[in-house]
Structure formats: C-alpha cells, structure tokens
Coordinates of C-alpha atoms in Angstrom, one line a residue:
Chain E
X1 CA -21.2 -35.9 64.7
X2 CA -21.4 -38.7 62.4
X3 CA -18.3 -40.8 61.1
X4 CA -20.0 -41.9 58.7
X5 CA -22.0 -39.2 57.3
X6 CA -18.8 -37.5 56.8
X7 CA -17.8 -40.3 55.0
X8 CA -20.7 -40.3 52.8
X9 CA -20.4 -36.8 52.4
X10 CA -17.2 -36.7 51.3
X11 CA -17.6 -39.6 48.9
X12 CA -20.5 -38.3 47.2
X13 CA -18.2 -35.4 46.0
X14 CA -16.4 -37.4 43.3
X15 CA -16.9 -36.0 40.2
X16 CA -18.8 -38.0 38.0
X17 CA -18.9 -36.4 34.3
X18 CA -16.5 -34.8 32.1
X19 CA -15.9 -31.2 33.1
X20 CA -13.5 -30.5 30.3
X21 CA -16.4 -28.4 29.1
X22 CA -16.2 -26.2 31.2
X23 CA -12.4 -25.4 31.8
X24 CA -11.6 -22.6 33.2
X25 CA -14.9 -21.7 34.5
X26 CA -16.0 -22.2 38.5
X27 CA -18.6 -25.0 38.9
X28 CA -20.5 -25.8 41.5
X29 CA -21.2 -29.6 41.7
X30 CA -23.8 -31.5 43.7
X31 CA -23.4 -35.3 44.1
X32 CA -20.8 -34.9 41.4
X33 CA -23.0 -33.3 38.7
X34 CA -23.2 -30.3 37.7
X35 CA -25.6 -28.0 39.1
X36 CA -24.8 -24.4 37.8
X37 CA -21.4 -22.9 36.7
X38 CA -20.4 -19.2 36.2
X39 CA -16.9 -17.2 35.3
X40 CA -17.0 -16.0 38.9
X41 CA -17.0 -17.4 42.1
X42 CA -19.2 -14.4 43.4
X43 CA -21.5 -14.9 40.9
X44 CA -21.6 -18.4 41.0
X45 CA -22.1 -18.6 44.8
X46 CA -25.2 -16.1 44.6
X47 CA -26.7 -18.6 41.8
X48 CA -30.2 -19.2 43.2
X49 CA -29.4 -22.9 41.8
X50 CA -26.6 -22.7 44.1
X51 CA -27.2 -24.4 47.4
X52 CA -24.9 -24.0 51.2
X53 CA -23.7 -27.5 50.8
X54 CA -22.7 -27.5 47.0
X55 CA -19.0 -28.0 46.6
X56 CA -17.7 -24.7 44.7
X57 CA -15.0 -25.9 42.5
X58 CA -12.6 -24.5 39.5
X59 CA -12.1 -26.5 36.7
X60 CA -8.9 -26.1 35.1
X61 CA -7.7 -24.7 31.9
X62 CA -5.8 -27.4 31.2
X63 CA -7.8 -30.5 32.3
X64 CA -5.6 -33.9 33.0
X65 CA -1.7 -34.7 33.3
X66 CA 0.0 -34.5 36.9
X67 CA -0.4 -32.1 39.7
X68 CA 3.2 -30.4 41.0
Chain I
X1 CA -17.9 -28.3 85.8
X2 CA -15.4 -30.2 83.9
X3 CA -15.4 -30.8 80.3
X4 CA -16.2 -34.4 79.3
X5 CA -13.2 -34.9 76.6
X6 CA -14.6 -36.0 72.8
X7 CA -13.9 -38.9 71.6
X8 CA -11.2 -39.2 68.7
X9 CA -12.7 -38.5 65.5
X10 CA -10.9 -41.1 62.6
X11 CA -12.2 -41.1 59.0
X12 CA -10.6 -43.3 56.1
X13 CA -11.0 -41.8 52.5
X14 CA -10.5 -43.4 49.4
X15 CA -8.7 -40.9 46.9
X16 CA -11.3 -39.6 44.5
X17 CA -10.8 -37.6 41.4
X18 CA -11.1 -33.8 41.4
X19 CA -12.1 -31.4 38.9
X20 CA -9.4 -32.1 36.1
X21 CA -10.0 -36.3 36.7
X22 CA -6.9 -36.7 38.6
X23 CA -7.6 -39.2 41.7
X24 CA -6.2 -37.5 45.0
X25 CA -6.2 -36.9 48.7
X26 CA -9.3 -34.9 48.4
X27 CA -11.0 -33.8 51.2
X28 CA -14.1 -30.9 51.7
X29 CA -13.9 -28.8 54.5
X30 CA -16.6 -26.3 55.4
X31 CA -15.0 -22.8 56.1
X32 CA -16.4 -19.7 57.5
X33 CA -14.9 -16.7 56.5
X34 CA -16.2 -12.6 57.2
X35 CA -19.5 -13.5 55.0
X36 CA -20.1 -16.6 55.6
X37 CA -19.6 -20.3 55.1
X38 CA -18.7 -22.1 52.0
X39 CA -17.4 -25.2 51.4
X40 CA -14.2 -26.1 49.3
X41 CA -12.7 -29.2 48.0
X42 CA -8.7 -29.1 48.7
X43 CA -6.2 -31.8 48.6
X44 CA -4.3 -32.8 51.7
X45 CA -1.1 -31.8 50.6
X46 CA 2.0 -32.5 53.0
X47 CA 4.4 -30.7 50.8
X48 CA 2.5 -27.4 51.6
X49 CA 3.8 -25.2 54.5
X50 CA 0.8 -23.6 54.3
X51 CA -3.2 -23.7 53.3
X52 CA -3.9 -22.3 50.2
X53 CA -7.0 -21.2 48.3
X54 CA -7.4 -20.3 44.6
X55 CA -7.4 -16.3 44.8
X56 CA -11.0 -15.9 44.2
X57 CA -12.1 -17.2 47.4
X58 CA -10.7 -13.7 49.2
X59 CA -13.5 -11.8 48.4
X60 CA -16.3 -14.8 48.4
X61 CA -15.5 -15.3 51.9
X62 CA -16.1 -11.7 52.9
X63 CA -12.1 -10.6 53.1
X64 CA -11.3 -7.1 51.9
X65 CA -7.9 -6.0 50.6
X66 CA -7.5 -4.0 53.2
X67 CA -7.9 -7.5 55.1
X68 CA -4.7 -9.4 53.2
X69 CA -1.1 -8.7 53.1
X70 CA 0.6 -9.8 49.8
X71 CA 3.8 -11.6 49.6
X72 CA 5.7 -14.1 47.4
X73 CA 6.4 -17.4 48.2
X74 CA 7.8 -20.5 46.1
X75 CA 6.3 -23.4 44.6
X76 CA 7.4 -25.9 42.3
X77 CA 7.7 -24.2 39.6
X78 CA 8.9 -20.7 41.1
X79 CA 8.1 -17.9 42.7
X80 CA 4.2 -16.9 43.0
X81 CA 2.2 -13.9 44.7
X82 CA -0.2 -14.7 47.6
X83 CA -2.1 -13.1 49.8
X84 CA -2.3 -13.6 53.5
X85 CA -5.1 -13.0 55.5
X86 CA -4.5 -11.6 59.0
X87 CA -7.5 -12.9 60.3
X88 CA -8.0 -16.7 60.4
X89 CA -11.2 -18.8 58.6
X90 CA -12.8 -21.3 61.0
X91 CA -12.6 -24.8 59.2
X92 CA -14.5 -27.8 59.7
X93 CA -15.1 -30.9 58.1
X94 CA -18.9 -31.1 57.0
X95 CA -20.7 -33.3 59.9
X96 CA -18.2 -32.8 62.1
X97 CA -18.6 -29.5 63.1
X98 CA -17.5 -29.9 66.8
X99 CA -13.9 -30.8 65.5
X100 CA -13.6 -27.2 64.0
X101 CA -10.0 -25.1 64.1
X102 CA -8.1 -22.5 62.6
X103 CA -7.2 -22.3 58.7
X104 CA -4.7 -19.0 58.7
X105 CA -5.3 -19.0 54.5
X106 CA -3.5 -17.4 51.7
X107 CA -4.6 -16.7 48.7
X108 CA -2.9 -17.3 45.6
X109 CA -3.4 -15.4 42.1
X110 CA -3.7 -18.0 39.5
X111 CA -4.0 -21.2 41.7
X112 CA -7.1 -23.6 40.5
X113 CA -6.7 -25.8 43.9
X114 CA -7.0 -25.4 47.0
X115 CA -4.3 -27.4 49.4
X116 CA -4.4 -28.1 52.8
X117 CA -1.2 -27.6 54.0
X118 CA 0.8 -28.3 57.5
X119 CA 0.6 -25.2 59.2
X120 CA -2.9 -25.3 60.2
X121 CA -4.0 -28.7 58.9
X122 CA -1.8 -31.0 59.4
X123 CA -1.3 -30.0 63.3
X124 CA -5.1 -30.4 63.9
X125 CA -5.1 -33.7 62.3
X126 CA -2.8 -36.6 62.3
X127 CA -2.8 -37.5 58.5
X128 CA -1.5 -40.8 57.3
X129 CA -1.4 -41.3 53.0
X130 CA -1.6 -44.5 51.8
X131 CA -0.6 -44.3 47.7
X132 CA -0.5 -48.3 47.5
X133 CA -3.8 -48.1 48.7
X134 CA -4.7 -44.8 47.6
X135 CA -6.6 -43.6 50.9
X136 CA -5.7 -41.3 53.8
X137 CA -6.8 -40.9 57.1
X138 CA -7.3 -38.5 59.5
X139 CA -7.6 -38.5 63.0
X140 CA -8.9 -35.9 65.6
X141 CA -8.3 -36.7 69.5

C-alpha cells in the first residue's frame, strides 16, 4: 500500500488529448492517451493492445457542457 | 492472535477532467466482477444513492441476465431503467488493495459514466469535496 502511488496513479489518468474524435465509442486510455478504442466494451477489453491496468472509458456523444 | 488494526488510509485528489473535458471528482477504482477485474473511472458523486456503471459493464464483468434484476429509478432528468446485480463487485482503489469493500452496482442503459454513489461508497470512505479548491479527499480508518 502506497499513498502515494495511488496518487500517482490516479493522476496519471487525466486525459490529455481531444477525444471528441472518438464520441460515442469506448476507449481505453493509458497515461491519458489513447491506446486502442472499439464500439464495444467486450471487444475493446479483449484488444491485445489492451492492458489490466488501462482505464476503460466511454466517451460521450455529446462531448462538453455540464454534467446533471 | 489478534489483528494488528491498519492504519487510516487518506489521499487528496485534485479534480481532473474526464472523457468529455469536464474537470471532476474523478476517481479509478479497480473492481472484480464474475470474470475478472477491470478498472473504471467514476466520479464521486454524493447526489447518488447508489453506484452506477454505464450498462455495458454487466456483461464485461462476467454478470449474466439471469444475474440482474431490472428496475426504474429517477435521475435528474426522469425516470431511467437499471439493472441491479444481486451479487456484489469487490472494489478497490488501485495500490490500495488491502482497503477493498463492497460495490452492490446497477447498471444503467444509456449512462456514459460511471458514479460512485453513497450506498456502498460513501460508507466505506469519509469523502470531503472541496469545489473552491477543486480536490476531494478520502479517508479509510
């Protein structure tokens, strides 16, 4: 257990480019890039680019504005 | 032999922006479902009741429909269809694995986010939200 590996952890998962390409579409993003993206999770997740501790994330349709 | 209590387990977190740019609570948790562990990005979400994960999630964590119970539940912006899962996910946050607990998730059809809500979240973690500061912190003791 490591306070600060956690925090570096969680840190490193801010996204860092514009995922407006790929609205609507699951990515999976490493460091905040990009790594490999897919219309399904499923199919995303068995990605051999896809690594354990990639964060699986959705991008949405309708990029920006406020969350309710 | 008696246990040897853990310490307390703090972590402050700056916001950070999440898939649509928007700078949140964000916070990745590991979670280990029926087949296996995978790790979503939620936002800490006090106005929750419960977790929630985009509906997708059901079958990548290894639930079958036989597995989930739908219902309808309100939001914001009216009434949506979830799906509860009877048995819960184990949830962790990703180097602290000792700190795990119960995530009882639904999953909800058409959701993009997932939230982590006060039902299971919030009582294993005191949560604190800072928006003039825009960071939260969570404590484990």
């Amino acid at each position: 257990m490591s306070v600060q590996e956690a925090k570096r952890i969680q840190h490193e998962a801010e996204v860092r480019e514009d995922l407006t390409p790929h609205a609507g579409r699951w990515v999976a993003l490493r460091d905040g890039h990009v790594v490999a993206s897919g219309d399904e999770l499923t199919e995303l997740r068995a990605n051999p680019e896809v690594q354990d501790d990639d964060v699986l994330v959705r991008v949405p349709r309708a990029p920006g504005g406020y969350f309710f | 032999m008696p246990q040897v209590p853990l310490a307390p387990f703090a972590l402050t977190l700056a916001y950070r922006r999440g898939a649509d740019g928007g700078a949140r609570p964000y916070l990745i948790l590991d979670v280990q479902g029926p087949a296996g562990a995978t790790r979503v990005d939620g936002v800490v979400d006090s106005g929750a009741d419960i977790s929630s994960l985009p509906y997708e999630y059901a079958a990548a964590l290894g639930y079958q429909p036989a597995d989930l119970e739908e219902s309808t539940g309100t939001q914001a912006s009216g009434t949506i269809t979830y799906h509860r899962a009877a048995a819960p996910l184990v949830a962790w946050l990703p180097a602290a694995q000792m700190w795990a607990f119960a995530l009882h998730p639904s999953f909800v059809e058409g959701a993009e986010m997932a939230l982590w809500g006060r039902a299971d979240f919030f009582r294993a973690w005191h949560v604190s939200i800072s928006e003039p500061s825009q960071q939260f912190r969570i404590v484990r003791q």
